[in-house]
Coordinates of C-alpha atoms in Angstrom, one line a residue:
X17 CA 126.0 123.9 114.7
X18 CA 129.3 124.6 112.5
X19 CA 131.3 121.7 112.8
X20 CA 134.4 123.0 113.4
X21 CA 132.9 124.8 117.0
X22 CA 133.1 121.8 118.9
X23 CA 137.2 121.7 118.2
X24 CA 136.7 125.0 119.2
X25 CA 136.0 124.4 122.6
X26 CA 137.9 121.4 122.4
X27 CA 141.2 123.2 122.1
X28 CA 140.2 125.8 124.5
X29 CA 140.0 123.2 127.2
X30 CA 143.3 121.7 126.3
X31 CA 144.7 124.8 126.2
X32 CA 143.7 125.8 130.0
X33 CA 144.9 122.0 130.7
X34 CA 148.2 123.5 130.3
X35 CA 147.9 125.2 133.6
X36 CA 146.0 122.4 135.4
X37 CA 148.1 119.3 137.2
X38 CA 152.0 120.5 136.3
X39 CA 154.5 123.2 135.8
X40 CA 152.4 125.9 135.7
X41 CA 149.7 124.3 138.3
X42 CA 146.9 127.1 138.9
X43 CA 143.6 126.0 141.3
X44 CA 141.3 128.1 138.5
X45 CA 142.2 126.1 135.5
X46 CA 141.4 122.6 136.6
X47 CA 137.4 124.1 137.4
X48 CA 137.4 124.9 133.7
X49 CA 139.4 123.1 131.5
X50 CA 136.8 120.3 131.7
X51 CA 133.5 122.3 131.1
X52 CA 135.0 122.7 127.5
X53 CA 136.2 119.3 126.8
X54 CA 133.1 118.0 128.1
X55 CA 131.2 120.6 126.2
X56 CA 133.1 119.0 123.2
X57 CA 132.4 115.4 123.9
X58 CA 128.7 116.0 124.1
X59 CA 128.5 117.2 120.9
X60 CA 130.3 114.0 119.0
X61 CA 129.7 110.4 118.7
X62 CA 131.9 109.2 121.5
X63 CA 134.2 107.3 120.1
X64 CA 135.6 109.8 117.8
X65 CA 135.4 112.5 120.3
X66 CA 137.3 110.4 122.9
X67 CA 139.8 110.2 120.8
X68 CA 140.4 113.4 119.7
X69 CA 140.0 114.2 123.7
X70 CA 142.7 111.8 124.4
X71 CA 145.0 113.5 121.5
X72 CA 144.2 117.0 122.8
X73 CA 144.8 116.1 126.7
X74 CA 147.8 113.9 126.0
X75 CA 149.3 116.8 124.2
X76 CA 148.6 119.3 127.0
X77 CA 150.4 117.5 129.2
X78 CA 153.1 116.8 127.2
X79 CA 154.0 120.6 127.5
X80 CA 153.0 120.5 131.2
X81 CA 155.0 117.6 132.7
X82 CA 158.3 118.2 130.9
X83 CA 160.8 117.9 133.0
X84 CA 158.3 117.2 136.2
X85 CA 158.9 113.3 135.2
X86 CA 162.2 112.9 134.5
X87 CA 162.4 110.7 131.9
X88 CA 164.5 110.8 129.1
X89 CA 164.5 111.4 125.1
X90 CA 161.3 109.5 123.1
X91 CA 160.7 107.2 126.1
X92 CA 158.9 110.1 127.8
X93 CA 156.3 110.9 124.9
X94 CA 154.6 108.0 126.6
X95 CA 154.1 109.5 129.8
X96 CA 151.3 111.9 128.4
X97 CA 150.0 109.5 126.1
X98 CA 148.8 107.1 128.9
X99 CA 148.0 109.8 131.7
X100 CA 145.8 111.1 128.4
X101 CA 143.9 107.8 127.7
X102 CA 143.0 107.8 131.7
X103 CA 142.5 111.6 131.6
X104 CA 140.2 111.0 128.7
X105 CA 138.1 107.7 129.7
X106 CA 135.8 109.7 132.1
X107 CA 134.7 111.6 129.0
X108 CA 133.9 108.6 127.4
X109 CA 132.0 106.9 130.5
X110 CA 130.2 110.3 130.6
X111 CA 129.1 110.7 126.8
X112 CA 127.7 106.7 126.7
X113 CA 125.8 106.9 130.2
X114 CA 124.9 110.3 130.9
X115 CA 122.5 110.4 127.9
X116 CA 120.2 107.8 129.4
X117 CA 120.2 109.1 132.9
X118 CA 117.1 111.5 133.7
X119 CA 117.6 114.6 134.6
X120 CA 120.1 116.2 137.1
X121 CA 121.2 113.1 138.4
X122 CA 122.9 112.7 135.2
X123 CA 126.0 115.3 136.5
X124 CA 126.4 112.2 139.2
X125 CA 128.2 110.3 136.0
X126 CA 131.4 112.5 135.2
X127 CA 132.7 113.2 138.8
X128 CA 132.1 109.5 139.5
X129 CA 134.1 107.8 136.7
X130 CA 136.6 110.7 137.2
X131 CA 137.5 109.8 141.1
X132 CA 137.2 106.1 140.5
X133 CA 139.3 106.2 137.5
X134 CA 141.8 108.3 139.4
X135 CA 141.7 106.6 142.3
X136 CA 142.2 103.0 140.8
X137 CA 144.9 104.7 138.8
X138 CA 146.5 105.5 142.2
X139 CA 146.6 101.6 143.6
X140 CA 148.2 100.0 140.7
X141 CA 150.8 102.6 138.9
X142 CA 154.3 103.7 140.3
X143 CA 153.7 107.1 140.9
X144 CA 151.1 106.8 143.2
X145 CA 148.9 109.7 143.2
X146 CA 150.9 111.8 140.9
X147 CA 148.5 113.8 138.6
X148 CA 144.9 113.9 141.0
X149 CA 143.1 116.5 140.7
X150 CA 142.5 116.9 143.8
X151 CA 146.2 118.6 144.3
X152 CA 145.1 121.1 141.9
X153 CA 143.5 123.1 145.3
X154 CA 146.4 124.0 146.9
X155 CA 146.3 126.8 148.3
X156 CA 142.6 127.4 148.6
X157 CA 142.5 126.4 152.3
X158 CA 138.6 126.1 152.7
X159 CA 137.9 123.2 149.9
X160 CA 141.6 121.7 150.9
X161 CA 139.7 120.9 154.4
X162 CA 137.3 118.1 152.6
X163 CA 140.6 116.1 152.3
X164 CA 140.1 115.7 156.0
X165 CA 136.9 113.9 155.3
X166 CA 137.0 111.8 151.9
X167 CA 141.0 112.5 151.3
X168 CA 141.8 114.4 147.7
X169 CA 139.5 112.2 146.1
X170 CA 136.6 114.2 147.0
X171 CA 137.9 117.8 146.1
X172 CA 138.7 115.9 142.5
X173 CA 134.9 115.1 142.9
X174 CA 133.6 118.7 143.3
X175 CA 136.1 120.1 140.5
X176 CA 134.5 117.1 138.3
X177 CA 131.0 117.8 139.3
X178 CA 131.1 121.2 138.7
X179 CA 132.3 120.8 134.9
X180 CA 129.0 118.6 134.2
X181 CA 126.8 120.7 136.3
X182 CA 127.6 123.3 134.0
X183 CA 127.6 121.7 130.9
X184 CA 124.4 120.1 131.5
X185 CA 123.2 124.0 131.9
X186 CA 124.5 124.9 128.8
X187 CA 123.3 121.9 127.1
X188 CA 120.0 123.5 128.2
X189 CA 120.9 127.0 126.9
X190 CA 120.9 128.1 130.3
X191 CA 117.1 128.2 130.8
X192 CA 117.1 129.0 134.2
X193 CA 113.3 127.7 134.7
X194 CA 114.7 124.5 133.5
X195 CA 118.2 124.3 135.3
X196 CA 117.4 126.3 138.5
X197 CA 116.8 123.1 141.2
X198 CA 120.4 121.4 139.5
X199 CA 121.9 124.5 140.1
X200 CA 120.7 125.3 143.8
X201 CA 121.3 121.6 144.5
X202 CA 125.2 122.3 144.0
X203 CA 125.2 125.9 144.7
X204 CA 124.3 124.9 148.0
X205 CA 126.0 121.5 148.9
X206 CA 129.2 123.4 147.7
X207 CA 128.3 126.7 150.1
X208 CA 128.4 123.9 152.5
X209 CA 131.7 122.4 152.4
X210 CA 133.4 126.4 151.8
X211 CA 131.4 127.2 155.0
X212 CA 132.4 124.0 157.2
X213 CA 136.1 124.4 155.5
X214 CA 136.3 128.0 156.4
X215 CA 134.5 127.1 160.2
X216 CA 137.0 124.4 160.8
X217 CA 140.3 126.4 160.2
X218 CA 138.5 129.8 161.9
X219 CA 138.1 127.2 165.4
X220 CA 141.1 125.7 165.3
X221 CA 142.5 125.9 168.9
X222 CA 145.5 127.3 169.5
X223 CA 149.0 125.7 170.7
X224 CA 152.2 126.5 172.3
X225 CA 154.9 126.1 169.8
X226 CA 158.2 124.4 169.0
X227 CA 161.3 125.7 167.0
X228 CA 162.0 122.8 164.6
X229 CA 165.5 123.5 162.3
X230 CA 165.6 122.4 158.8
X231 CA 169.4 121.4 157.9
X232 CA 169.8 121.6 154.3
X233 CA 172.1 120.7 151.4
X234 CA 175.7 122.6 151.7
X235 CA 176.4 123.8 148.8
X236 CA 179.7 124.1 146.8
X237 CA 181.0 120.4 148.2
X238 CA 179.6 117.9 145.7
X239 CA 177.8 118.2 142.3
X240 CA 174.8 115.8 141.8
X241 CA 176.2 113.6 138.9
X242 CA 179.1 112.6 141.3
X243 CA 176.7 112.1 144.2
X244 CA 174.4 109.7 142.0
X245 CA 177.8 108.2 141.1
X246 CA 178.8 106.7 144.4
X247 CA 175.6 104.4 144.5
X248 CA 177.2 102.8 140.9
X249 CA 178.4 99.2 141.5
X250 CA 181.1 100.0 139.4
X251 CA 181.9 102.7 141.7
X252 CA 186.2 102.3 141.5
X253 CA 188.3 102.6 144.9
X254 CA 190.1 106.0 143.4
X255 CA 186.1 107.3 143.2
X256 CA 185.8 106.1 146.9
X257 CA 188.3 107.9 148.2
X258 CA 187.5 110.8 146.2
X259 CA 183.7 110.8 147.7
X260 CA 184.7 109.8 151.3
X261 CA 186.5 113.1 151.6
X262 CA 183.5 114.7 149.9
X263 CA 181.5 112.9 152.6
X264 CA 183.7 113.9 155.5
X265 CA 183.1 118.0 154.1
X266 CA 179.4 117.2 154.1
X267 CA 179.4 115.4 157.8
X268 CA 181.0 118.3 159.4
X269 CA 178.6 120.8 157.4
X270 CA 175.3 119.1 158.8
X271 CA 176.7 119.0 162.6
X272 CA 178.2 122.6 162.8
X273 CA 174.9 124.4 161.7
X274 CA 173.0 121.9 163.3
X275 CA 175.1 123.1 166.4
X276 CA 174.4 126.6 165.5
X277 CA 170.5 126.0 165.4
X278 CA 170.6 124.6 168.6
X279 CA 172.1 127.0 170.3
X280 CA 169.6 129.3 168.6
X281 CA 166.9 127.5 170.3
X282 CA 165.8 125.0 167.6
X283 CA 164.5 121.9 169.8
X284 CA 164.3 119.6 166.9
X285 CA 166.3 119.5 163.9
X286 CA 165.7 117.8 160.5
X287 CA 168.1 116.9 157.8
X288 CA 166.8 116.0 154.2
X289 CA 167.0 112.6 152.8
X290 CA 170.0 110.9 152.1
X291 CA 171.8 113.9 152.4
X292 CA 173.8 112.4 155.2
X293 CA 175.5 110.3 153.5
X294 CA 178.0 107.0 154.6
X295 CA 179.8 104.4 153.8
X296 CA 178.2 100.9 155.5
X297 CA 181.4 100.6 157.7
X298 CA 181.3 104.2 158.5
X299 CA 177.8 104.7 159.3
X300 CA 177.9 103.8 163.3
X301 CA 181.1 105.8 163.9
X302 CA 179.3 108.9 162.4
X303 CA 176.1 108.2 164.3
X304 CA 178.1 108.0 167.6
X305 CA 178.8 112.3 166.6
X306 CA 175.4 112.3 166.1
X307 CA 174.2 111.4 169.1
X308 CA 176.9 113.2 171.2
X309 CA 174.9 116.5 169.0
X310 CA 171.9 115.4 169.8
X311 CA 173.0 114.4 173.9
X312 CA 174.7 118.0 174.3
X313 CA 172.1 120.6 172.8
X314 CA 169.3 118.1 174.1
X315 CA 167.7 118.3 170.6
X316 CA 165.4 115.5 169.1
X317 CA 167.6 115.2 165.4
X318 CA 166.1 113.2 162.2
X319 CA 168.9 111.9 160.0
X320 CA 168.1 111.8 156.4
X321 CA 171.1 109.0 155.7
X322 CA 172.0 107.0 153.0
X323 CA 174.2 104.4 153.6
X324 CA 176.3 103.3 150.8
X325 CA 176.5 99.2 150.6
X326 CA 179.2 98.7 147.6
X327 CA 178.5 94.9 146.0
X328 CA 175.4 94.5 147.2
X329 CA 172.2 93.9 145.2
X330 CA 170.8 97.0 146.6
X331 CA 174.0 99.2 146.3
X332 CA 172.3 102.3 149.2
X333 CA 169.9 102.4 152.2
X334 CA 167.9 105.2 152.5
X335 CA 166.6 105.7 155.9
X336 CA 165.5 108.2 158.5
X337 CA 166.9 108.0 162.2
X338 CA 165.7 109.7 165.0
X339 CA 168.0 110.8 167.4
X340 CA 166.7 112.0 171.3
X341 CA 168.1 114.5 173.7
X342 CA 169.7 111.1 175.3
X343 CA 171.4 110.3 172.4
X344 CA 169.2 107.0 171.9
X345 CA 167.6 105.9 168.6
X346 CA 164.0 106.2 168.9
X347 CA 163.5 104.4 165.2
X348 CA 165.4 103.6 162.2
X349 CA 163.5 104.0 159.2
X350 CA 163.9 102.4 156.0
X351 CA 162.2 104.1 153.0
X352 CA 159.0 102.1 151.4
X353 CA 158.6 103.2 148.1
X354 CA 161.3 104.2 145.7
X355 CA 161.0 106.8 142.5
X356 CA 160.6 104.5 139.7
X357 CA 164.0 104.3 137.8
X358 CA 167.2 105.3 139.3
X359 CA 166.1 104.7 142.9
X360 CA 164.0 101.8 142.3
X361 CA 167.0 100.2 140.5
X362 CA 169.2 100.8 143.9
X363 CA 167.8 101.2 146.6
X364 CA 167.1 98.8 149.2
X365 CA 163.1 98.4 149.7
X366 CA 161.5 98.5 153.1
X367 CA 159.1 96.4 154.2
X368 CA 158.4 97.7 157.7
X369 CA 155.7 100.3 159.0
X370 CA 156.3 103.7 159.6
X371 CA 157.5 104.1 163.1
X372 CA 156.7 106.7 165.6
X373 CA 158.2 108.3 169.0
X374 CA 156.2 109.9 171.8
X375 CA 158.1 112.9 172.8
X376 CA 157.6 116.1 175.0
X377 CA 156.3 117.8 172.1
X378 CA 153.7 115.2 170.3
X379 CA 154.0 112.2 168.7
X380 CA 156.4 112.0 165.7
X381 CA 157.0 109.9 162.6
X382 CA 159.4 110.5 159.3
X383 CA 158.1 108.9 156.3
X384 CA 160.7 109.6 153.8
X385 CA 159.9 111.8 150.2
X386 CA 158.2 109.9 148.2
X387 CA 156.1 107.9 150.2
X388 CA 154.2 111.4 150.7
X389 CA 152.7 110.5 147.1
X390 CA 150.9 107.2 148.6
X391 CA 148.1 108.4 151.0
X392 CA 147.3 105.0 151.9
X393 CA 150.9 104.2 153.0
X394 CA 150.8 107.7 155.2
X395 CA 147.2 107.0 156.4
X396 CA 149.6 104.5 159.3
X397 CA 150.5 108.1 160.3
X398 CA 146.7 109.4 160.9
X399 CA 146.0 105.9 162.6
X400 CA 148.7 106.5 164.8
X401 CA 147.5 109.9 166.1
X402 CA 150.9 111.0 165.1
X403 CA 151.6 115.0 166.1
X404 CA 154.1 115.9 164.2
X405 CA 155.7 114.6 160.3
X406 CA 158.8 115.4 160.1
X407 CA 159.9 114.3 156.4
X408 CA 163.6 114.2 154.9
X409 CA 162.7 115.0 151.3
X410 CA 165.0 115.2 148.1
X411 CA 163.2 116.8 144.6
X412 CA 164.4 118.9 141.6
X413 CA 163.7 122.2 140.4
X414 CA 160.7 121.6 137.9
X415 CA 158.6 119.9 140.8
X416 CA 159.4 122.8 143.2
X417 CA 155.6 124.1 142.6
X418 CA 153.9 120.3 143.3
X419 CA 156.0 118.5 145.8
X420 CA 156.3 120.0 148.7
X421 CA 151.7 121.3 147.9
X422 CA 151.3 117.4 147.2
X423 CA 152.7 116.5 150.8
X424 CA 150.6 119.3 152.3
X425 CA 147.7 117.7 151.8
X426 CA 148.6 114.2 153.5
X427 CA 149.0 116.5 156.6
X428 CA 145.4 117.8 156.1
X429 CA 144.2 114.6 155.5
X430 CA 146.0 112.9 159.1
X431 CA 145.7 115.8 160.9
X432 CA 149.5 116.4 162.1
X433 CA 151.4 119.0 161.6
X434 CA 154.3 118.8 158.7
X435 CA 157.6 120.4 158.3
X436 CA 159.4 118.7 155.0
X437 CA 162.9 119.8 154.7
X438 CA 164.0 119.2 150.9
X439 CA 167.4 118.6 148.7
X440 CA 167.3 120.7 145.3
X441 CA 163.7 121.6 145.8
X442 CA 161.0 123.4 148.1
X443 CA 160.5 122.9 151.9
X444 CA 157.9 123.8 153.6
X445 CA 155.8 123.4 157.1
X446 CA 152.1 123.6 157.5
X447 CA 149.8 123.0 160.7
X448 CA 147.2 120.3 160.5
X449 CA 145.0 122.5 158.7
X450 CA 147.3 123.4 155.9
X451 CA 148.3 126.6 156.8
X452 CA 151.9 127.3 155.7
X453 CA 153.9 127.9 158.8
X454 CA 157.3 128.0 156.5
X455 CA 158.4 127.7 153.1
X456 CA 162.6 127.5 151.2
X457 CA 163.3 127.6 148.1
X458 CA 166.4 125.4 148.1
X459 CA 167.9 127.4 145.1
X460 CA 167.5 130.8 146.3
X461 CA 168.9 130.2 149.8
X462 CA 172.0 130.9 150.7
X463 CA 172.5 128.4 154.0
X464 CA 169.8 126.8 153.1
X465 CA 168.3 126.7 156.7
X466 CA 164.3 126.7 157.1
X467 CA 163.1 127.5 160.7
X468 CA 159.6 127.1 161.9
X469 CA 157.3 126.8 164.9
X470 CA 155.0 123.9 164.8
X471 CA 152.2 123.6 167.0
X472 CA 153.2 120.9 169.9
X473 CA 150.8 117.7 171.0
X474 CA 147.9 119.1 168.3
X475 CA 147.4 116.5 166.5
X476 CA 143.7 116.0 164.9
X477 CA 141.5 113.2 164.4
X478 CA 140.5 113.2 161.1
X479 CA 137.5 111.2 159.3
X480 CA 139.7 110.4 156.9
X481 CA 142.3 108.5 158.8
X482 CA 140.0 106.6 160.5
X483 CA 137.5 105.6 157.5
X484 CA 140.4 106.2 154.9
X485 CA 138.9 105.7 150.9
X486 CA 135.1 104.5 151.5
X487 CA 134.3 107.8 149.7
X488 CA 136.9 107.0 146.5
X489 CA 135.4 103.0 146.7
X490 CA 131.9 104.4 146.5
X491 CA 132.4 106.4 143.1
X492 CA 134.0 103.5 141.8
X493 CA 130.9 100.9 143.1
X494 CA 128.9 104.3 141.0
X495 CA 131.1 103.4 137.8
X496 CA 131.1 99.9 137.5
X497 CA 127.5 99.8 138.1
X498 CA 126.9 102.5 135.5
X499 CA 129.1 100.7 133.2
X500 CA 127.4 97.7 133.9
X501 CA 123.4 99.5 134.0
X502 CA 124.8 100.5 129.9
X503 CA 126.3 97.6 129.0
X504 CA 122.8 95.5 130.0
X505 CA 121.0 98.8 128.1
X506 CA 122.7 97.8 125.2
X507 CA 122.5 94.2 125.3
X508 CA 118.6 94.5 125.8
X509 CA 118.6 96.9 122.2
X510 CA 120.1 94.2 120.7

C-alpha cells in the first residue's frame, strides 16, 4: 500500500470529527469519523499511529469546541489536546489487543475501551460528561431509547462497535463468505434495539396534560458583564446601588408576565437560573411577592435565584425555590456542581440532595443547569420516581445546539418528563421518551416566554435508574482485563 493512503483516511476521519461532539454536532458523523481513523491505526505500528491520531483528533476539536468551552487566549489550546489523548487511547487499546483476538470477537475491543475510557473520563474531570458520544444521537429518537437501559454509555457503545465491525470487514476486503456471520451478528442485535426503541415510544400511553410557563430573561435591563460584576468582592456601594435598581426592573419583569401566564392558564411557571436575582438582605422580602404570585393565580412557581452575599467566601447562592398554590416553600435548592472557573470560584457549593414535591400533577424536582451534565447526580431523580424536571438553566450562544440535547437525554434515561427554561441559550421540553414537546431560542425571541404541555403523573421506571452504570462498569472490567490479558501476552514473549 502507498504510504501516504493511510494519512489519507486519517485526515478524512478527522475531518468528519469536525461535525461530531460540538458546534456543528450531526448524529451521521460520529458513525463514521471512526471507521477511518481506525482504518488508519490498523495500518501503522501503534505507537506512531496513536500519535498522529491524537494530533489529528486534538486538532479537530480545536475547531469544534471554540467557543463551546469558554476558556480564554492559549490556555484553551489545552482543552483539545487532552480531550484528544482520551479521544485517541481507544485507538491505541484497539491496535495492541485486537490483533491477538480471534475472529469477530475482536470488534468487542474498540467499543469497550471507548465506553470505559469515556466513562471513567466522566467520574473524575470537571465537566462531567461533556464530549460522550453518546449525545451525538440526539435527535434519532429510536437508538436515544437504549439510554433508558444502559444510560448514553451504551449508544457510545453501538456508534463504537459499528466503526470496528466495519473495519474488521474491510480489513477482510469485504469478502462476504468471510465476514457474513460478524455482520448478521450486528445487523441484527442493532435491528433489535431500532425495533424495541421505535416499540417503546409507538406504546407509550397517553396523558392528560399541564400548561407549564417558562419565564425568561427581559431583555434591555442589564448587560451580562455588569450582571457577572455584582458577584465581584470588590463590588463598590455606588455599583450596588446601581445594580439594586437594575434588580428591582428585573423583579417586576419576572412577576408581571409571570402574572400574565397565569392568567393565560399556565399552572406551573419556571424562571431560569439565577435570573432572579437579590441581595441577602432582600431575598425574603422579595419571596414574600413571590408567594403572594404564586397564592393568587394558585400556580406551583420555581425560582431560579441567586442571592448575592457581599464579603463572603462564596460571594452568590444559586438556588431553585419552589413555590405552591399556598404560597409555602416546597424545597430550597442549592446548586451541586458549579462550571469550572467563574462559578466554581463564587459560588456557594451544595452539599444536599436533590429535593422533590408531590403535587396534583406528578412528582417534581429542579436540579439546576449544570448538574444536567452529571447523570449520576440526576440518577437521585430516576430513584425518586420523580414526574416532572423542571430545570432553571443559564448557557451561551455557541452551546445553544448541545445543552439543552445533553439534558434531553437525562430525561430519557429517568424517565420524567423535562421542561428546561434557559438564560442566553436554548429551552426546551421533552416527554420521558425524548420527544420535544417545546423548544426557544433565547436570541430570537422577543418576550422570551416558552409554553408547553407536559404529560401529568407519567413518570417511567427506567432500567437505568434503578441499575444506573453496571453496563459502563462492565466495559471497563472488558478493558482492564484486556489490558491486563496483553500485558501478560507480552510478558510471556519475553
Amino acid at each position: 500500500m502507498n504510504s501516504f493512503i493511510p494519512f489519507l483516511w486519517l485526515l478524512l476521519g478527522a475531518v468528519i470529527q469536525l461535525f461530531g461532539f460540538g458546534r456543528w454536532m450531526t448524529p451521521i458523523a460520529a458513525w463514521l469519523a471512526p471507521v477511518f481513523v481506525m482504518h488508519f491505526a490498523h495500518a501503522m505500528p501503534p505507537l506512531s499511529g496513536t500519535l498522529w491520531i491524537w494530533f489529528a483528533l486534538a486538532v479537530a476539536l480545536a475547531f469544534s469546541l471554540r467557543g463551546v468551552v469558554p476558556i480564554p487566549g492559549v490556555a484553551y489550546l489545552a482543552l483539545p489536546v487532552v480531550w484528544g489523548l482520551f479521544a485517541a487511547l481507544p485507538f491505541l487499546v484497539d491496535r495492541l489487543v485486537a490483533p491477538r483476538v480471534p475472529g469477530f470477537w475482536a470488534t468487542l475491543i474498540f467499543p469497550a475501551a471507548l465506553t470505559a475510557i469515556e466513562f471513567l473520563d466522566s467520574r473524575v474531570n470537571p465537566y462531567g460528561t461533556w464530549g460522550a458520544t453518546g449525545y451525538t444521537q440526539h435527535g434519532v429518537l429510536p437508538i436515544m431509547q437504549l439510554a433508558s437501559v444502559t444510560g448514553i454509555w451504551g449508544i457510545g457503545f453501538l456508534i463504537a462497535w459499528f466503526a470496528s465491525v466495519l473495519n474488521w470487514a474491510w480489513d477482510q476486503q469485504f469478502v462476504w463468505g468471510s465476514i457474513q456471520h460478524g455482520i448478521l451478528i450486528f445487523s441484527v442485535l442493532t435491528a433489535a434495539i431500532l425495533l424495541l426503541g421505535g416499540l417503546r415510544i409507538a406504546f407509550a400511553p397517553e396523558h392528560q396534560t399541564v400548561r407549564v410557563a417558562g419565564i425568561g430573561w427581559p431583555k434591555g435591563i442589564i448587560e451580562a458583564p455588569e450582571f457577572l460584576r455584582a458577584v465581584e468582592p470588590d463590588l463598590t456601594d455606588a455599583e450596588r446601588e446601581k445594580l439594586r435598581s437594575a434588580f428591582t426592573k428585573i423583579q417586576e419583569s419576572f412577576l408581571s408576565r409571570s402574572a400574565r401566564e397565569a392568567r393565560a392558564g399556565s399552572k406551573i411557571i419556571v424562571w431560569p437560573e439565577a435570573n432572579l436575582i437579590v441581595f441577602q438582605e432582600e431575598e425574603a422580602a422579595f419571596v414574600e411577592r413571590a408567594r403572594a404570585l404564586a397564592r393568587e393565580h394558585r400556580v406551583h412557581l420555581v425560582i431560579g435565584m441567586a442571592t448575592l452575599r457581599p464579603g463572603e467566601r462564596y460571594t452568590f447562592r444559586n438556588h431553585s425555590v419552589l413555590l405552591t398554590p399556598k404560597g409555602e416553600t416546597a424545597y430550597d435548592y442549592t446548586k451541586t456542581t458549579s462550571v469550572p472557573g467563574f462559578e466554581k470560584q463564587y459560588s456557594l457549593p451544595g452539599d444536599k440532595p436533590i429535593p422533590f414535591a408531590d403535587t396534583e400533577y406528578g412528582r417534581i424536582a429542579s436540579p439546576v443547569c449544570y448538574d444536567m451534565d452529571f447523570d449520576s447526580l440526576i440518577r437521585q431523580v430516576g430513584r425518586s420516581h420523580t414526574d416532572l424536571m423542571l430545570v432553571p438553566a443559564s448557557d451561551w450562544k455557541e452551546i445553544i445546539r448541545l445543552h439543552q440535547p445533553m439534558a434531553e437525554f437525562r430525561a430519557i434515561e429517568n424517565g420524567t418528563a423535562l421542561f428546561r427554561i434557559t438564560r442566553w441559550g436554548a429551552s426546551g421540553a421533552t416527554d420521558p421518551y425524548g420527544r420535544q414537546l417545546a423548544w426557544m431560542d433565547d436570541f430570537s425571541s422577543e418576550d422570551n416566554v416558552m409554553v408547553a404541555h407536559l404529560p401529568m403523573n407519567a413518570g417511567v421506571r427506567t432500567i437505568y435508574a434503578q441499575l444506573g452504570d453496571t453496563f459502563a462498569w462492565a466495559c471497563v472490567g472488558s478493558l482492564v482485563a484486556s489490558v491486563g490479558w496483553f500485558a501478560a501476552r507480552v510478558v510471556q514473549s519475553l
